[in-house]
CSV table of C-alpha atoms in Angstrom, one decimal:
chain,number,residue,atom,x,y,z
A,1132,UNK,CA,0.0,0.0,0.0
A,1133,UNK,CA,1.5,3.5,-1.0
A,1134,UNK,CA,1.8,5.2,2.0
A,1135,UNK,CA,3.1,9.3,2.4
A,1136,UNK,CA,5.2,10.6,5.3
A,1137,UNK,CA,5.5,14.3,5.5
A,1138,UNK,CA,7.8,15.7,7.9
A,1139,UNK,CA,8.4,17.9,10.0
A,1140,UNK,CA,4.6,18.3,10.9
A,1141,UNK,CA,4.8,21.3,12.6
A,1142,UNK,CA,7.3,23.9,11.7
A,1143,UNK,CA,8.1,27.5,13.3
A,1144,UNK,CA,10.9,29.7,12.0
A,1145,UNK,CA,12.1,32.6,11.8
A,1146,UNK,CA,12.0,35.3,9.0
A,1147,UNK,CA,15.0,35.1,6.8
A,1148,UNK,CA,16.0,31.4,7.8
A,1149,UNK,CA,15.7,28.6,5.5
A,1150,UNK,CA,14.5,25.0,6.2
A,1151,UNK,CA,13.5,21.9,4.4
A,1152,UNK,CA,10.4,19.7,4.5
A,1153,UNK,CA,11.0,16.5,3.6
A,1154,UNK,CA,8.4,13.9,1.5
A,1155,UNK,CA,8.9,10.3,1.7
A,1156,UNK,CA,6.6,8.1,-0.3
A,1157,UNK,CA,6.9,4.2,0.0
A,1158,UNK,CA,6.6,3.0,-3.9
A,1159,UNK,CA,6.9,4.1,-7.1
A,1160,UNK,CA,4.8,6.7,-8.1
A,1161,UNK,CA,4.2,8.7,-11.8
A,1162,UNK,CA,4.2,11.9,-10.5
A,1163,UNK,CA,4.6,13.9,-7.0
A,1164,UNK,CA,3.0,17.3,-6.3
A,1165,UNK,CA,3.5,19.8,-3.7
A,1166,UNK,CA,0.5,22.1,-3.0
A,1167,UNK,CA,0.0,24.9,-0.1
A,1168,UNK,CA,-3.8,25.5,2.0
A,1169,UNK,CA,-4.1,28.7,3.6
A,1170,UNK,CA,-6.2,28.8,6.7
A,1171,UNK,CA,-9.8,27.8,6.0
A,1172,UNK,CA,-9.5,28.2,2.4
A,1173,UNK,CA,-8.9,25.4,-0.5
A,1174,UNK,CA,-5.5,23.7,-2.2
A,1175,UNK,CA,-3.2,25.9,-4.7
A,1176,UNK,CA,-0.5,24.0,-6.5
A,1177,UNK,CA,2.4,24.8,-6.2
A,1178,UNK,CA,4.6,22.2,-7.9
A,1179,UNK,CA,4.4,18.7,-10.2
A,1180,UNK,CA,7.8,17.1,-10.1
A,1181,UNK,CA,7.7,14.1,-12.7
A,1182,UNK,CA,11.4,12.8,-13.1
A,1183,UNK,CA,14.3,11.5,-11.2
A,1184,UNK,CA,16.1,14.6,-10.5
A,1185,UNK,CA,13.7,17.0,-11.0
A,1186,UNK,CA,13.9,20.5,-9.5
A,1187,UNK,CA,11.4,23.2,-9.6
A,1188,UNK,CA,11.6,27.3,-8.0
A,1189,UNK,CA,9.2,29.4,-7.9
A,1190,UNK,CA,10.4,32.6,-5.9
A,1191,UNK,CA,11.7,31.6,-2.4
A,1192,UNK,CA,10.6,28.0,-2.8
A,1193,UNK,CA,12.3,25.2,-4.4
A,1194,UNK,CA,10.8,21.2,-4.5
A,1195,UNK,CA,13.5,18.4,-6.0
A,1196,UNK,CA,12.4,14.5,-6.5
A,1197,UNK,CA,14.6,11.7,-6.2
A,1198,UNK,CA,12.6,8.8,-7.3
A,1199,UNK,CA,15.6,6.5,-6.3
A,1200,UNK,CA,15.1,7.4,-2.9
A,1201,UNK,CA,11.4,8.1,-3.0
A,1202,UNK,CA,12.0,11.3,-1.3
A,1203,UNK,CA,11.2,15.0,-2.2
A,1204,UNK,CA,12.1,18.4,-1.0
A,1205,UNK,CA,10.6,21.2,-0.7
A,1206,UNK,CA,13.0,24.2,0.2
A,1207,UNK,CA,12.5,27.1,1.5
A,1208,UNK,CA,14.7,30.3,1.5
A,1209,UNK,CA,14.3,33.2,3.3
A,1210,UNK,CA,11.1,32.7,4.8
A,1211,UNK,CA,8.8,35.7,4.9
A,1212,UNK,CA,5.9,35.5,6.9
A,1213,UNK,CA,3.6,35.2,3.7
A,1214,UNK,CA,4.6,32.0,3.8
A,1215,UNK,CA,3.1,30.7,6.8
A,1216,UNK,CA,0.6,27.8,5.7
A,1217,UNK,CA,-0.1,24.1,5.0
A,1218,UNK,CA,2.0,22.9,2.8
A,1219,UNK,CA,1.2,19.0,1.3
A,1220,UNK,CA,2.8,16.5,-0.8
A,1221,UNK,CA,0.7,14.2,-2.6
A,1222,UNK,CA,2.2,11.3,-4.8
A,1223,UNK,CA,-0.3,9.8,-7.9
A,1224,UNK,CA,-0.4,6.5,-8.8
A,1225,UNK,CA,-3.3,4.8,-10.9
A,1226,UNK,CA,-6.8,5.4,-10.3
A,1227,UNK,CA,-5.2,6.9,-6.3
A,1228,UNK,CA,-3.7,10.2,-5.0
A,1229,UNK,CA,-2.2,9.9,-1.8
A,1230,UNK,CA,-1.6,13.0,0.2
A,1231,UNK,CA,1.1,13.5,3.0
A,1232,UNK,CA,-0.6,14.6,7.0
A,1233,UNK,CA,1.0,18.2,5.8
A,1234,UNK,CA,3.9,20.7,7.3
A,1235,UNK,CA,2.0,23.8,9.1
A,1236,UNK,CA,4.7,26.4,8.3
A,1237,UNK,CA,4.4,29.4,10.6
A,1238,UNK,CA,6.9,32.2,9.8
A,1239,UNK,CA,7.6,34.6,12.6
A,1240,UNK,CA,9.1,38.1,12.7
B,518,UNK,CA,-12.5,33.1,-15.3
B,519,UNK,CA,-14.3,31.0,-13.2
B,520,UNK,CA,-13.0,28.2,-11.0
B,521,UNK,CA,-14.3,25.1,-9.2
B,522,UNK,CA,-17.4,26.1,-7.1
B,523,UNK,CA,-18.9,23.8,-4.4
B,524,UNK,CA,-22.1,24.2,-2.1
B,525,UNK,CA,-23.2,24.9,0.0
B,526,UNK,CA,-20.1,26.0,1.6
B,527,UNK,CA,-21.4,24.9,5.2
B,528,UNK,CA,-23.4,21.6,5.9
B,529,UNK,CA,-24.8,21.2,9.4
B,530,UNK,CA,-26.9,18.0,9.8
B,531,UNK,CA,-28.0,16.3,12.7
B,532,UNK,CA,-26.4,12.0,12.4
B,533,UNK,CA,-29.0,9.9,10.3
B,534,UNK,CA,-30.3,12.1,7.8
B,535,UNK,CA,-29.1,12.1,4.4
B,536,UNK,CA,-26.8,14.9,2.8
B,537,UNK,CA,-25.6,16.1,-0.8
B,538,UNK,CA,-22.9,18.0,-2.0
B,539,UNK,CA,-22.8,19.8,-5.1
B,540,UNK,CA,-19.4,20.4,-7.0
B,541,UNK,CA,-19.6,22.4,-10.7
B,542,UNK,CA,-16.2,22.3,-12.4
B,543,UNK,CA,-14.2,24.4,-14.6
B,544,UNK,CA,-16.2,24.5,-18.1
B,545,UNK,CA,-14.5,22.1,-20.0
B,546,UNK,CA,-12.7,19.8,-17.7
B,547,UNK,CA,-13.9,16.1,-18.2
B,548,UNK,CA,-12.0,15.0,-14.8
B,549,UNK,CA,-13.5,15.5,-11.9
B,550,UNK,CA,-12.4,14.3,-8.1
B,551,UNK,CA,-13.8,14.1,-4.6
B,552,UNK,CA,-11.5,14.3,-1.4
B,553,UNK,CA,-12.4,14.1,2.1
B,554,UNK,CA,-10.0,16.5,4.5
B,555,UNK,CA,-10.6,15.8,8.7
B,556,UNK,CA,-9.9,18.2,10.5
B,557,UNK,CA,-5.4,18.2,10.8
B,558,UNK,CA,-5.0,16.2,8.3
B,559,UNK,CA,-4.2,15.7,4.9
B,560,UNK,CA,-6.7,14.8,2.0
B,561,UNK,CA,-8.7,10.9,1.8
B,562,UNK,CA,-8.8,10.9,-2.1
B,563,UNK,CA,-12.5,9.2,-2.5
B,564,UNK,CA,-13.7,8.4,-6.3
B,565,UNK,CA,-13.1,10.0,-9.5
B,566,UNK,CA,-15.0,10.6,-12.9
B,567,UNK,CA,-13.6,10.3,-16.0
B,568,UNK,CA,-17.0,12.1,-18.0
B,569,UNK,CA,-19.9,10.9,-16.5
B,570,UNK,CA,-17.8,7.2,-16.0
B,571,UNK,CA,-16.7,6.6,-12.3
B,572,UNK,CA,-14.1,3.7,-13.2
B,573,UNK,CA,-13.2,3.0,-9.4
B,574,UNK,CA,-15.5,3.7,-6.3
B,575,UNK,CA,-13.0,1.4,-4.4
B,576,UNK,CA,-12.2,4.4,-2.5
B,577,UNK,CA,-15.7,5.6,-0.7
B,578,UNK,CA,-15.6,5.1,2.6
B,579,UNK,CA,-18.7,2.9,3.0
B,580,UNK,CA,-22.0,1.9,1.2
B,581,UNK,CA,-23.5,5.3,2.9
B,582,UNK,CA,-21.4,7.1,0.0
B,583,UNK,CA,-22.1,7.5,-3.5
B,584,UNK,CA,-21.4,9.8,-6.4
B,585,UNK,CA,-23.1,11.1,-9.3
B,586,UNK,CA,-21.9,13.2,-12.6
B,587,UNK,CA,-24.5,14.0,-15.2
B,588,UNK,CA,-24.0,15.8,-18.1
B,589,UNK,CA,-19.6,15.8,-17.9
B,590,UNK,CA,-20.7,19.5,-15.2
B,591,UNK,CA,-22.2,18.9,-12.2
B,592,UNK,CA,-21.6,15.9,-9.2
B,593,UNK,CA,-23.4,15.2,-6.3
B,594,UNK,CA,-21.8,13.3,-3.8
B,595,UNK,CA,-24.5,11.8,-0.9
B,596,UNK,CA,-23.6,10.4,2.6
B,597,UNK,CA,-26.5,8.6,3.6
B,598,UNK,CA,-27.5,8.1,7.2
B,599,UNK,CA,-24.6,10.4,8.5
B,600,UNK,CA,-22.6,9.2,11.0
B,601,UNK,CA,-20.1,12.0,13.4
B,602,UNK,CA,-17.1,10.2,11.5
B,603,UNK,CA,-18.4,12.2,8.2
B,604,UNK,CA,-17.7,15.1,9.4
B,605,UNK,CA,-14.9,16.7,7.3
B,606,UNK,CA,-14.2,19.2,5.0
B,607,UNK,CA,-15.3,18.0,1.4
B,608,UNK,CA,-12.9,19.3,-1.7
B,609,UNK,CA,-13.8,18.6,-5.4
B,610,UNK,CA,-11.5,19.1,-8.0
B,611,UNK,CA,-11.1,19.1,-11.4
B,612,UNK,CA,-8.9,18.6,-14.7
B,613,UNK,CA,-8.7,18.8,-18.6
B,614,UNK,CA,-8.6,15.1,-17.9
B,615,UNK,CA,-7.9,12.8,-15.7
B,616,UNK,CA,-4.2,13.2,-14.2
B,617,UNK,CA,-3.1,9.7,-14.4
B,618,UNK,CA,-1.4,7.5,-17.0
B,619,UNK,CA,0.5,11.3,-18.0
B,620,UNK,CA,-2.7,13.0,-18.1
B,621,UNK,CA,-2.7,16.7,-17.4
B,622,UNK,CA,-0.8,17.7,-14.2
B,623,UNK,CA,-3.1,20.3,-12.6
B,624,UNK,CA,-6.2,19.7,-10.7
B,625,UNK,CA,-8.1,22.4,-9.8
B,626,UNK,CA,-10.0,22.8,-6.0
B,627,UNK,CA,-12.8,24.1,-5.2
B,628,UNK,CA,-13.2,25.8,-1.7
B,629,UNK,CA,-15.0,22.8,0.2
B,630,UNK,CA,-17.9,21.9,1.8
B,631,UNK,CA,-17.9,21.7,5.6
B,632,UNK,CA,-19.5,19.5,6.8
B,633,UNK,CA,-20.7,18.8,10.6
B,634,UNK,CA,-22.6,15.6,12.2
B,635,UNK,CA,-24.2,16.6,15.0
């Protein structure tokens, strides 16, 4: 059964620091996705990662995929408190999406 | 233009009775998904429908579930005889088509229905 471990679960850091939240998924999978849920309000993706190797920015954050190690990244630099959110990882498979518990990012001042 | 819409937004009901959820997708998209959220956690992926086709139902929680698409726009999906254990936040999506088997890579959410068993 494919299962996804997201960790840390709970993350609080400071503005300006960086950090890394780790996605570890326990079979092969066609495609991994990272998406972020504000408070109360729906799922925005953010990234699809499809390859071995693969590495995606999109302003402070950054997502890689190893699919040798069935382990993704998501990176983030230089965290500004418009950051603070859910952020989930969700690997597909056939016919199944399975998503990660999520990281609650909370950026501080 | 305009996204994935769900209602009602809010579902109080009291456990027993019958409830339906209503997703319309994005114009066009043939794919559309139902997920269950509880409250913490991450998203229960639940059924999918390819058209009006729901190839795999594998996924609904029980019997008390079932899903509807008519007309490749609108689903319904009904939780008979709630139970407290239904209540979740509901999110629909949708695609251009379905996302597996290198199908398009973005599914669209709608904002969820939340729903409460009393």
């Amino acid at each position: 059964e494919l299962k996804v471990e997201q960790n840390p679960l709970f993350l609080s850091m400071q503005e300006g620091k960086n950090y890394t939240i780790y996605c570890n998924y326990s079979t092969t999978s066609d495609r991994l996705y990272w998406y972020r849920q504000d408070p109360g309000k729906s799922l925005e993706s953010l990234f699809v990662l499809l390859s071995n190797g693969a590495v995606k920015q999109e302003g402070r954050l950054m997502a890689s995929l190893d699919t040798k190690a069935r382990l993704s990244t998501l990176h983030i630099t230089a965290a500004v408190h418009d950051l603070s959110a859910t952020y989930f990882c969700a690997v597909e498979m056939d016919n199944d999406m399975r998503f990660g518990a999520g990281t609650r990012l909370t950026v501080k001042p | 233009g305009a996204g994935v819409s769900q209602s009602p937004s809010n579902k109080v009901t009291e456990k027993g009775k019958d409830v339906e959820l209503r997703c319309d997708p994005i114009s066009g998209h043939t794919a559309l998904y139902w997920y269950r959220q509880r409250l913490g956690q991450g998203l229960e992926f639940l059924i999918y429908f390819q058209g009006n086709s729901a190839p795999d139902k594998s996924g609904l929680p029980s019997d008390r579930f079932s899903a509807e698409r008519t007309g490749e726009s609108v689903s319904t999906l009904t939780i008979q005889r709630t139970q407290q254990e239904d209540s979740a936040v509901y999110l629909c999506a949708s695609s251009l088509g379905v996302v597996w088997r290198g199908g398009p890579d973005t599914q669209y959410f709608g904002p969820g229905t939340r729903l409460t068993v009393l």
